[in-house]
Coordinates of C-alpha atoms in Angstrom, one line a residue:
M654 CA 29.1 65.6 -42.6
K655 CA 29.4 63.0 -45.0
F656 CA 31.2 60.7 -42.7
I657 CA 28.6 61.0 -40.0
R658 CA 25.8 60.2 -42.4
W659 CA 27.7 57.1 -43.3
R660 CA 28.3 56.0 -39.3
V661 CA 24.7 56.7 -38.7
Y662 CA 23.7 54.4 -41.8
L663 CA 26.2 51.6 -40.6
I664 CA 25.0 51.7 -36.8
S665 CA 21.2 51.6 -38.3
I666 CA 22.1 48.6 -40.4
V667 CA 24.0 46.8 -37.7
L668 CA 21.0 47.9 -34.9
L669 CA 18.3 46.4 -37.6
L670 CA 20.4 42.8 -38.0
A671 CA 20.4 42.7 -34.3
L672 CA 16.5 42.9 -34.2
C673 CA 16.3 40.6 -36.9
L674 CA 18.4 37.7 -35.4
P675 CA 17.0 35.4 -33.3
A676 CA 17.9 35.4 -29.6
A677 CA 19.0 32.5 -28.0
A678 CA 16.1 30.2 -26.7
Q679 CA 15.6 29.6 -23.0
E680 CA 16.9 26.6 -21.6
V681 CA 15.6 24.5 -19.1
R682 CA 16.9 21.7 -17.4
S683 CA 16.3 19.2 -14.4
H684 CA 18.1 17.1 -12.0
T685 CA 17.2 15.2 -9.2
F686 CA 20.1 14.8 -6.6
F687 CA 19.8 11.8 -4.3
K688 CA 17.7 9.9 -6.7
G689 CA 16.3 6.6 -5.1
T690 CA 16.9 7.7 -1.7
Q691 CA 14.3 8.7 0.8
Y692 CA 15.4 12.3 0.4
P693 CA 15.5 13.2 -3.3
L694 CA 16.3 17.0 -4.0
R695 CA 14.6 18.1 -7.3
V696 CA 16.3 21.3 -9.3
T697 CA 15.2 23.0 -12.3
W698 CA 17.9 25.5 -14.1
I699 CA 16.2 27.8 -16.1
K700 CA 18.7 30.0 -18.5
G701 CA 17.4 32.9 -20.3
D702 CA 17.3 34.4 -23.5
Q703 CA 20.2 36.9 -22.8
P704 CA 23.0 36.6 -20.3
G705 CA 22.6 38.2 -16.6
P706 CA 22.8 37.4 -12.7
T707 CA 22.2 33.9 -11.4
V708 CA 19.5 33.9 -8.6
M709 CA 18.7 30.7 -6.7
V710 CA 14.8 30.4 -5.1
Q711 CA 14.1 27.8 -2.6
G712 CA 11.0 26.4 -0.9
G713 CA 10.0 23.6 1.1
I714 CA 12.9 23.5 3.5
Q715 CA 10.1 23.1 6.3
G716 CA 7.5 20.8 5.7
D717 CA 4.5 22.8 7.1
E718 CA 5.1 25.4 4.9
L719 CA 2.9 24.8 1.7
S720 CA 2.9 28.3 0.2
G721 CA 6.8 28.2 -0.3
F722 CA 7.1 25.1 -2.2
F723 CA 4.1 25.9 -4.3
T724 CA 5.5 29.4 -5.3
A725 CA 8.9 27.9 -5.8
Q726 CA 7.4 25.1 -8.3
L727 CA 5.5 27.8 -10.1
L728 CA 8.4 29.7 -10.7
T729 CA 9.9 26.7 -12.9
R730 CA 7.3 27.9 -15.7
A731 CA 8.5 31.4 -15.9
R732 CA 9.6 32.5 -18.9
L733 CA 13.0 34.1 -18.7
S734 CA 14.1 36.5 -21.1
R735 CA 17.4 37.6 -19.0
G736 CA 19.6 35.6 -16.2
T737 CA 19.5 32.5 -14.8
L738 CA 17.2 30.9 -12.1
I739 CA 17.9 28.2 -10.1
V740 CA 14.7 26.8 -8.5
V741 CA 14.6 24.1 -5.4
P742 CA 11.0 23.6 -5.0
R743 CA 11.0 21.1 -2.2
A744 CA 14.1 21.1 -0.2
N745 CA 12.9 18.7 2.2
E746 CA 10.4 16.2 0.7
P747 CA 10.4 13.9 3.7
S748 CA 9.1 16.5 6.4
I749 CA 6.7 17.9 3.0
L750 CA 5.2 14.1 3.3
R751 CA 4.8 14.2 6.5
R752 CA 3.6 18.1 6.9
R753 CA 6.2 18.5 9.7
R754 CA 8.7 21.4 10.4
Q755 CA 11.2 18.7 10.5
I756 CA 12.1 14.8 10.7
N757 CA 14.9 14.7 12.6
V758 CA 16.7 18.3 12.8
D759 CA 15.5 21.8 11.3
L760 CA 17.2 21.7 8.0
N761 CA 17.3 25.3 8.3
R762 CA 19.7 25.3 11.5
R763 CA 22.3 23.0 9.5
F764 CA 24.2 25.7 7.7
D765 CA 27.1 26.9 10.4
R766 CA 29.3 24.0 9.6
D767 CA 29.0 20.4 7.7
Y768 CA 27.2 18.6 9.9
N769 CA 27.1 14.7 9.2
S770 CA 24.2 13.1 11.5
F771 CA 21.4 12.8 9.4
Y772 CA 19.7 12.9 5.8
E773 CA 19.0 16.8 6.4
D774 CA 23.0 17.2 6.6
R775 CA 23.3 15.6 3.2
L776 CA 20.7 17.7 1.8
A777 CA 22.4 20.7 3.3
R778 CA 25.5 19.9 1.7
A779 CA 24.2 19.8 -1.7
I780 CA 22.1 23.0 -1.1
R781 CA 25.3 24.7 -0.3
F782 CA 26.8 23.5 -3.6
L783 CA 24.0 25.0 -5.5
L784 CA 24.4 28.5 -4.0
G785 CA 27.9 28.4 -5.1
E786 CA 26.6 29.0 -8.5
A787 CA 24.4 32.0 -7.4
D788 CA 24.4 35.9 -7.3
G789 CA 21.7 36.1 -5.3
F790 CA 19.2 33.9 -3.1
I791 CA 15.5 34.0 -1.7
H792 CA 14.3 31.9 0.3
L793 CA 10.5 31.2 0.5
H794 CA 8.9 30.4 4.0
E795 CA 5.1 30.5 5.7
G796 CA 5.2 31.5 9.1
S797 CA 2.7 31.9 12.2
G798 CA 1.0 35.1 12.9
F799 CA 2.1 38.7 11.5
Y800 CA 5.3 40.3 12.1
S801 CA 5.5 43.7 14.0
P802 CA 8.6 45.0 15.4
K803 CA 6.2 46.2 18.4
Y804 CA 4.0 43.8 20.4
I805 CA 0.4 44.8 19.3
S806 CA -1.3 41.3 20.0
S807 CA -0.3 37.7 20.4
L808 CA -0.3 37.4 16.7
R809 CA 0.9 40.5 15.8
N810 CA 4.5 41.1 17.7
P811 CA 8.4 40.9 17.0
N812 CA 8.1 36.8 17.7
R813 CA 5.9 36.3 14.8
Y814 CA 7.3 35.9 11.3
G815 CA 4.2 36.0 8.8
Q816 CA 3.8 38.7 6.2
S817 CA 7.4 39.9 6.4
L818 CA 10.7 40.2 4.2
I819 CA 13.2 39.0 6.5
I820 CA 16.8 40.3 6.3
D821 CA 20.0 39.8 8.5
T822 CA 21.0 43.2 8.4
D823 CA 20.0 46.4 6.6
V824 CA 23.4 47.0 4.7
Y825 CA 26.1 44.4 4.3
K826 CA 29.9 45.2 4.0
D827 CA 28.8 48.8 2.3
R828 CA 27.6 47.3 -1.0
I829 CA 24.9 44.8 -0.4
R830 CA 21.9 47.1 0.4
L831 CA 19.4 44.7 1.7
A832 CA 17.1 46.8 3.2
D833 CA 16.5 49.5 0.5
M834 CA 16.1 46.4 -2.1
C835 CA 13.2 45.0 0.0
N836 CA 11.4 48.2 0.8
R837 CA 11.0 48.9 -2.7
V838 CA 9.4 45.2 -3.2
I839 CA 7.4 45.8 -0.1
R840 CA 5.8 49.2 -1.4
E841 CA 4.8 47.8 -4.6
V842 CA 3.1 44.5 -3.1
N843 CA 1.3 46.5 -0.6
S844 CA -0.1 48.6 -2.9
G845 CA -2.1 46.1 -4.4
I846 CA -3.3 44.5 -1.2
P847 CA -6.5 46.3 0.0
N848 CA -6.7 44.9 3.8
S849 CA -3.5 46.7 5.4
S850 CA -3.5 43.9 8.2
Y851 CA -1.9 41.5 5.6
H852 CA 0.7 44.1 4.2
F853 CA 4.1 42.8 4.3
T854 CA 6.8 44.5 6.6
L855 CA 10.4 44.2 6.8
F856 CA 11.9 42.2 9.4
N857 CA 15.5 42.9 10.4
T858 CA 16.7 40.3 12.4
D859 CA 20.0 42.2 13.3
T860 CA 21.8 38.6 13.1
F861 CA 25.2 40.0 13.4
A862 CA 24.4 41.9 16.8
K863 CA 25.7 40.4 19.8
A864 CA 22.3 41.4 21.6
T865 CA 20.1 40.1 18.7
H866 CA 17.0 38.2 19.7
Y867 CA 17.3 36.1 17.0
P868 CA 20.8 34.4 17.4
E869 CA 19.4 31.0 15.8
M870 CA 19.3 32.9 12.5
R871 CA 23.2 32.7 12.3
K872 CA 22.6 28.9 11.5
S873 CA 20.5 29.6 8.6
L874 CA 20.8 29.4 4.8
T875 CA 20.1 33.1 4.3
F876 CA 23.0 34.2 6.7
Y877 CA 25.3 31.5 5.2
A878 CA 24.6 33.1 1.8
L879 CA 25.4 36.4 2.9
V880 CA 28.2 35.9 5.0
E881 CA 30.3 32.5 3.5
R882 CA 29.2 33.3 -0.2
G883 CA 28.9 37.1 -0.1
I884 CA 25.5 37.5 -1.8
P885 CA 22.5 39.3 -1.2
A886 CA 20.3 37.1 0.4
M887 CA 16.3 37.3 2.0
A888 CA 13.4 35.7 2.8
V889 CA 9.6 36.0 1.7
E890 CA 7.6 34.8 4.5
V891 CA 3.5 34.8 4.2
S892 CA 1.4 34.0 7.3
K893 CA 0.0 30.6 8.3
D894 CA -3.0 32.3 9.7
I895 CA -4.2 33.6 6.5
K896 CA -6.2 30.7 5.3
D897 CA -6.5 31.3 1.5
V898 CA -3.5 29.8 0.2
E899 CA -3.8 30.5 -3.4
W900 CA -3.8 34.2 -2.3
K901 CA -0.8 33.8 -0.4
V902 CA 1.0 32.1 -3.2
R903 CA 0.0 35.1 -5.4
Q904 CA 1.6 37.7 -2.9
Q905 CA 4.3 35.5 -2.5
L906 CA 5.0 35.1 -6.0
K907 CA 4.6 38.6 -6.9
A908 CA 7.4 39.5 -4.1
T909 CA 9.8 37.0 -5.6
V910 CA 9.3 38.0 -9.0
L911 CA 10.0 41.8 -7.9
L912 CA 13.2 40.9 -6.0
L913 CA 14.2 38.9 -9.2
E914 CA 13.7 42.1 -11.1
E915 CA 15.8 44.1 -8.3
F916 CA 19.0 41.2 -9.0
G917 CA 18.7 42.0 -12.8
L918 CA 16.5 39.2 -14.1
K919 CA 13.6 39.7 -16.4
L920 CA 10.9 37.2 -16.5
E921 CA 7.3 36.5 -16.9
V922 CA 5.2 33.7 -14.9
P923 CA 2.0 32.2 -16.5
D924 CA -1.2 32.8 -14.3
F925 CA -2.3 29.6 -12.5
S926 CA -5.0 28.3 -10.2
L927 CA -4.4 26.1 -7.5
P928 CA -6.7 23.0 -7.1
R929 CA -8.7 22.1 -4.0
S930 CA -7.5 19.3 -1.8
K931 CA -11.0 17.3 -2.8
D932 CA -9.8 17.9 -6.5
R933 CA -6.4 15.9 -6.1
K934 CA -7.7 12.4 -5.9
R935 CA -7.2 10.5 -9.2
I936 CA -4.2 7.9 -8.1
S937 CA -3.4 4.8 -10.1
I938 CA -0.9 3.1 -7.5
R939 CA -0.5 -0.6 -7.3
I940 CA 0.5 -2.9 -4.5
N941 CA 1.5 -6.4 -6.0
G942 CA -0.4 -5.6 -9.0
R943 CA -3.7 -4.2 -7.1
P944 CA -4.7 -0.9 -7.2
L945 CA -4.4 0.9 -4.0
A946 CA -7.8 2.4 -4.1
G947 CA -10.5 0.4 -2.3
S948 CA -10.8 0.0 1.6
T949 CA -9.2 -3.3 2.0
L950 CA -6.0 -4.8 0.6
D951 CA -4.7 -8.4 0.6
L952 CA -1.4 -9.0 1.3
V953 CA 0.4 -12.6 2.2
R954 CA 2.9 -12.6 5.6
G955 CA 6.2 -12.9 4.3
S956 CA 5.8 -11.9 0.7
I957 CA 7.2 -8.7 -0.9
V958 CA 5.4 -5.6 -0.8
A959 CA 6.0 -3.8 -4.2
T960 CA 4.6 -0.6 -5.5
S961 CA 4.2 0.2 -9.2
G962 CA 2.3 2.8 -11.1
N963 CA 2.8 5.9 -9.2
D964 CA 0.3 7.7 -11.6
V965 CA -1.0 10.8 -9.5
E966 CA -2.9 13.7 -11.2
D967 CA -0.4 16.1 -9.7
N968 CA -2.3 19.4 -11.2
G969 CA 1.0 20.9 -12.7
L970 CA 2.6 21.2 -9.5
E971 CA 4.7 18.1 -9.5
P972 CA 3.9 16.9 -5.9
A973 CA 6.2 15.0 -3.4
V974 CA 4.3 11.5 -3.3
A975 CA 4.7 8.5 -1.1
V976 CA 3.3 5.3 0.1
F977 CA 3.6 4.6 3.7
A978 CA 3.0 1.6 5.8
S979 CA 1.5 2.3 9.1
D980 CA 4.2 0.7 11.1
R981 CA 7.0 2.6 9.1
P982 CA 5.6 6.3 8.8
N983 CA 9.1 7.6 7.2
L984 CA 9.9 4.9 4.8
N985 CA 8.4 5.8 1.2
L986 CA 7.7 2.6 -0.3
L987 CA 7.9 3.9 -4.0
S988 CA 11.5 4.2 -3.5
A989 CA 12.1 1.3 -0.9
P990 CA 11.6 -2.1 -0.7
R991 CA 9.5 -4.2 1.6
M992 CA 9.3 -7.8 3.1
A993 CA 6.2 -8.3 5.2
L994 CA 7.8 -10.4 8.1
S995 CA 5.5 -8.6 10.4
S996 CA 2.1 -7.6 9.8
F997 CA 0.7 -4.0 9.7
P998 CA -2.8 -2.5 9.7
A999 CA -2.9 -0.1 6.9
L1000 CA -1.3 1.5 3.9
E1001 CA -1.8 5.4 3.0
V1002 CA -1.0 7.4 0.2
R1003 CA 0.5 11.2 0.8
M1004 CA 0.6 14.4 -1.8
D1005 CA 2.4 16.7 -0.6
G1006 CA 1.6 15.9 3.2
D1007 CA -2.2 15.6 2.1
R1008 CA -3.8 12.1 2.7
L1009 CA -5.1 11.0 -0.8
A1010 CA -5.8 7.2 0.1
T1011 CA -5.9 4.7 2.7
A1012 CA -6.3 0.9 2.7
K1013 CA -6.5 -1.5 5.6
V1014 CA -4.5 -4.6 5.0
R1015 CA -6.3 -8.2 5.2
W1016 CA -3.4 -10.5 6.0
K1017 CA -3.2 -14.1 4.5
G1018 CA -1.3 -17.3 5.5
A1019 CA -1.2 -18.1 9.3
P1020 CA 1.3 -16.6 11.7
S1021 CA 4.2 -19.1 11.6
S1022 CA 7.7 -19.1 13.9
T1023 CA 10.2 -21.5 12.3
P1024 CA 13.6 -20.4 14.0
D1025 CA 16.6 -21.8 12.1
P1026 CA 18.3 -24.4 14.2
Q1027 CA 21.5 -23.0 13.4
G1028 CA 20.8 -19.6 14.5
P1029 CA 18.6 -16.7 13.2
V1030 CA 19.0 -15.4 9.6
F1031 CA 18.6 -11.7 9.2
V1032 CA 16.9 -10.2 6.2
C1033 CA 18.5 -6.9 4.9
W1034 CA 18.1 -5.0 1.7
L1035 CA 21.4 -3.9 0.1
N1036 CA 20.6 -1.3 -2.9
G1037 CA 17.3 -2.7 -3.4
K1038 CA 18.2 -6.4 -3.2
A1039 CA 17.3 -8.6 -0.5
E1040 CA 20.4 -10.3 1.5
F1041 CA 20.1 -12.9 4.2
V1042 CA 23.0 -12.8 6.8
P1043 CA 23.6 -15.7 9.2
A1044 CA 24.0 -15.0 12.8
S1045 CA 27.4 -13.9 13.4
G1046 CA 28.0 -13.5 9.7
T1047 CA 29.0 -10.4 8.1
L1048 CA 26.8 -7.9 5.3
H1049 CA 29.5 -6.4 3.0
A1050 CA 28.5 -2.8 1.8
V1051 CA 30.5 0.0 -0.1
E1052 CA 30.3 3.7 1.4
G1053 CA 27.2 5.1 -0.2
D1054 CA 25.4 1.8 -0.4
Q1055 CA 21.7 2.0 0.9
I1056 CA 20.8 -0.4 3.5
I1057 CA 17.4 -1.5 5.2
L1058 CA 17.4 -3.8 8.3
E1059 CA 14.3 -5.8 7.3
G1060 CA 14.0 -8.7 10.4
V1061 CA 14.4 -12.2 11.1
L1062 CA 13.7 -14.8 8.6
G1063 CA 10.5 -17.1 9.9
S1064 CA 9.5 -14.7 12.6
H1065 CA 6.3 -13.2 12.9
K1066 CA 7.5 -10.9 15.7
E1067 CA 8.3 -7.1 15.8
E1068 CA 12.0 -7.7 15.8
V1069 CA 14.2 -5.2 17.5
L1070 CA 17.5 -4.8 15.4
N1071 CA 20.0 -2.2 16.8
L1072 CA 22.7 -1.2 14.4
K1073 CA 25.2 0.1 17.1
G1074 CA 26.4 3.6 16.6
F1075 CA 23.8 4.4 14.2
V1076 CA 20.9 6.9 15.3
A1077 CA 17.6 6.5 13.3
S1078 CA 15.5 8.9 14.8
V1079 CA 16.5 11.8 17.1
S1080 CA 13.2 12.2 18.8
V1081 CA 12.9 8.4 19.6
N1082 CA 16.3 6.7 20.1
R1083 CA 15.2 3.3 21.4
G1084 CA 17.6 1.1 19.6
Q1085 CA 15.2 0.1 16.8
D1086 CA 16.8 0.4 13.6
V1087 CA 14.3 -2.0 11.6
G1088 CA 12.6 -0.4 8.6
H1089 CA 14.8 3.0 8.4
E1090 CA 16.9 3.8 5.6
I1091 CA 20.8 3.3 6.4
I1092 CA 23.3 5.0 4.2
A1093 CA 26.7 3.4 4.5
D1094 CA 28.7 5.9 5.7
P1095 CA 30.9 5.5 8.8
G1096 CA 31.2 9.2 9.0
N1097 CA 27.7 9.2 10.1
F1098 CA 28.0 6.4 13.0
M1099 CA 29.6 6.9 16.2
D1100 CA 33.2 6.2 16.4
K1101 CA 33.0 4.5 19.6
Y1102 CA 31.0 1.6 18.2
M1103 CA 33.4 0.6 15.5
I1104 CA 34.7 -2.3 15.6
S1105 CA 38.7 -2.4 16.2
G1106 CA 41.2 -5.3 15.3
S1107 CA 40.6 -5.7 11.6
D1108 CA 43.8 -4.6 9.1
S1109 CA 41.5 -3.5 6.3
D1110 CA 40.4 0.0 5.2
N1111 CA 37.0 -1.3 5.8
S1112 CA 35.0 -0.2 9.0
L1113 CA 33.2 -2.7 10.8
F1114 CA 29.9 -2.1 13.0
R1115 CA 27.6 -4.4 14.9
V1116 CA 23.8 -5.5 14.6
V1117 CA 22.5 -6.8 17.7
R1118 CA 18.9 -8.6 17.8
E1119 CA 17.4 -7.1 21.1
T1120 CA 14.0 -8.5 20.6
P1121 CA 12.5 -9.0 24.1
G1122 CA 12.0 -12.3 24.8
V1123 CA 14.7 -14.1 22.7
K1124 CA 18.2 -14.5 22.5
R1125 CA 20.5 -11.9 21.9
T1126 CA 22.2 -12.5 18.6
R1127 CA 24.4 -10.3 16.0
F1128 CA 25.7 -9.9 12.8
N1129 CA 28.4 -7.7 11.4
I1130 CA 27.9 -4.8 8.7
S1131 CA 31.3 -4.1 6.8
I1132 CA 31.6 -0.8 4.8
A1133 CA 34.3 -0.8 2.2
P1134 CA 35.8 2.7 1.1
R1135 CA 34.7 3.4 -2.5
K1136 CA 37.2 3.4 -5.0
I1137 CA 37.5 4.6 -8.6
E1138 CA 39.4 2.8 -11.0
A1139 CA 38.4 3.9 -14.7
L1140 CA 36.1 5.5 -16.9
K1141 CA 34.4 4.8 -19.9
L1142 CA 34.0 7.4 -23.0
I1143 CA 32.9 7.1 -26.2
D1144 CA 33.9 9.4 -28.7
G1145 CA 32.1 11.8 -31.6
R1146 CA 32.8 8.5 -34.1
G1147 CA 31.3 6.1 -31.9
G1148 CA 34.6 4.6 -30.5
A1149 CA 34.7 3.5 -26.8
F1150 CA 38.0 3.7 -24.7
L1151 CA 38.4 3.5 -21.1
M1152 CA 40.8 5.9 -18.9
G1153 CA 42.3 5.5 -16.0
W1154 CA 41.1 7.2 -12.8
Q1155 CA 44.0 9.7 -11.7
E1156 CA 42.5 12.1 -9.1
N1157 CA 43.8 15.8 -9.6
A1158 CA 45.6 14.8 -12.8
G1159 CA 44.6 16.0 -16.2
R1160 CA 43.7 14.1 -19.8
V1161 CA 43.9 15.7 -23.2
L1162 CA 40.9 15.2 -25.5
P1163 CA 40.5 16.2 -29.1
P1164 CA 37.9 18.8 -29.2
G1165 CA 34.6 17.4 -29.8
E1166 CA 31.5 15.7 -28.1
Y1167 CA 32.1 12.7 -25.9
V1168 CA 29.5 10.3 -23.9
L1169 CA 30.6 9.7 -20.2
K1170 CA 29.3 6.1 -20.5
N1171 CA 30.4 4.3 -17.3
V1172 CA 32.6 4.3 -14.2
W1173 CA 34.6 1.2 -13.1
S1174 CA 34.6 0.9 -9.4
N1175 CA 33.9 -1.5 -6.3
G1176 CA 30.4 -0.6 -6.2
K1177 CA 27.4 0.4 -8.2
P1178 CA 27.7 3.2 -10.9
C1179 CA 24.5 4.6 -9.6
K1180 CA 25.9 5.3 -6.5
I1181 CA 28.3 7.8 -8.2
Q1182 CA 26.9 11.4 -9.3
P1183 CA 29.1 12.8 -12.2
F1184 CA 29.5 16.6 -12.8
I1185 CA 30.9 18.3 -15.9
G1186 CA 32.4 21.7 -15.3
G1187 CA 30.2 21.9 -12.2
E1188 CA 26.9 20.7 -13.9
P1189 CA 25.4 17.4 -12.8
I1190 CA 25.0 14.8 -15.7
E1191 CA 23.9 11.1 -15.9
W1192 CA 26.1 8.0 -16.9
G1193 CA 25.4 7.9 -20.7
E1194 CA 24.9 11.7 -21.0
S1195 CA 27.3 13.7 -23.4
F1196 CA 29.6 16.6 -23.2
R1197 CA 31.3 18.7 -25.7
I1198 CA 35.1 20.1 -25.0
S1199 CA 36.4 22.8 -27.2
S1200 CA 40.1 23.4 -28.4
A1201 CA 42.1 24.7 -25.6
Q1202 CA 39.2 24.5 -23.1
N1203 CA 39.5 22.9 -19.3
L1204 CA 36.9 21.0 -18.2
T1205 CA 36.8 19.6 -14.8
L1206 CA 35.0 16.3 -14.2
T1207 CA 33.9 15.7 -10.5
L1208 CA 32.5 12.6 -9.0
R1209 CA 30.7 12.7 -5.5
Q1210 CA 29.0 10.2 -3.7
A1211 CA 25.0 9.9 -5.1
T1212 CA 23.8 9.2 -1.3
T1213 CA 25.9 11.8 0.9
F1214 CA 27.2 14.3 -1.7
A1215 CA 30.7 13.5 -0.1
L1216 CA 33.6 14.2 -2.6
L1217 CA 35.2 11.1 -4.2
G1218 CA 37.8 12.9 -6.5
Q1219 CA 38.5 15.2 -9.6
M1220 CA 40.2 15.1 -13.0
D1221 CA 40.9 17.9 -15.5
F1222 CA 40.2 17.2 -18.9
R1223 CA 41.9 19.8 -21.8
G1224 CA 40.9 20.1 -25.3
G1225 CA 43.9 19.4 -27.3
S1226 CA 44.2 18.8 -31.3
Y1227 CA 46.7 16.6 -32.0
I1228 CA 46.6 13.7 -29.2
H1229 CA 44.4 11.0 -29.6
A1230 CA 41.6 10.4 -27.0
S1231 CA 43.2 6.8 -26.2
S1232 CA 46.7 8.5 -25.4
N1233 CA 48.2 8.2 -21.8
A1234 CA 49.0 11.8 -21.9
V1235 CA 48.7 13.4 -18.4
Y1236 CA 49.4 16.9 -17.1
S1237 CA 48.9 17.9 -13.9
G1238 CA 45.6 19.6 -13.2
K1239 CA 44.2 22.0 -10.8
Q1240 CA 42.3 20.8 -7.9
K1241 CA 38.9 22.3 -8.1
T1242 CA 35.9 21.6 -5.9
P1243 CA 32.7 22.9 -7.4

């Protein structure tokens, strides 16, 4: 009895100490993939006070579905006491800014294989990578009408998607019980919705069946998560035919939180109030130093159109913001340069697809056409810097570089420049590639247009001037493979050292903290995205390695997410950081 009393006493002391010890603080970090491109992908990781499952929630894969990206953004404010949350609020910013389902192709139909044709395919590549960290996935959508397994009306039938929780099968491999999980959530959510016509319904697309009515779902992200990653995945879809956006967001958020709890997470989301569109008007964007706020803006022909400010009252929802010229509706001038060789009638500011401001452009300077007697000089942007290429000349780029074809110097025409092998728009492929962001990726171009005969490793493509009424001329774009030479690290004592890049090999580092300062390559460091242990970091950020710990450094193209290579670091005690000690590292692909 005495032993038992002492044991109870000791257990009580341990429990009391555990209660008194502070819990690990919640950690929140954010990162933007494809930064500086037309298709940035913003991601937030929330690590709870206590360990638990990791679940990914994504909205905004189709730009005309507002509720999904509002709901996902609100989740980034969550207070998480258990588990880890990966939130991608706006998976497809270009389509959100245009308030369209898709720009080139439907991003939610690009997960059956690794495509490489449009920017959507680069986003899909990064999203698959993020999903590799997750134990579950929830996709937020907004569909038309109201799903019903039986035909009731034109708005309520099996071909409508609204007000449903969508799964690919009831049970997957006898262990992932999707229907049970979703039905519990549906009962809870519907109990708080007085209007039964707005109730949620379970929608099983029966995607695995040969006779499924929804075969396109085999290309969707939820199907990929279930089949390729082996994790529970479902979609929460509200209805576009319910006009109260805030009500829809509240219901979608409630269903999402309940699903996260089904996965084993514990969280609280602060209350919110969505602002009305008319309350989202305060902007402070400048064009060439002048506010884009009035009805008319003066610009000079041939001048640079530079944006600055980007101060938008964002109502706490961190919206996607853009400035578009009327002749280039898919080129956001907040992240792309422009030289006004040809005039355009207006500029507009958009926030999450809403038009916030417009300004007519009043042009100064008489139109002039001063052709060069030696032939045209082509104006291009290479990584934000203006380049002037003579006829028959060559623009030299490195894989992953950003290129914009601007026009012809001294010409006031709307020039037509056709980069052979590149498709700027799948809907209107008329050979006009001026004003589109082009990523220097030979795999993105059609092979038959590559110019042969070169002995180098570079890929060569032709740009042809096809402007009506002028003589055809051309120049070339040469794309060199990106090569990594060395890394610059700084140790905990402030000592800098170079480390030669050896793909799939390993280096021993004394335990401690290091700054990944820079990379030596044949291109700009900002075009290379580093990862430490599978987590993205910026050049100049630090990482820590402990004794006997293995960490993998992965480098990817920052604009395409293509893998460049990997090295392993191993924490060791007796070898100085500048040592050439190398061991055979395992190949890992995060």
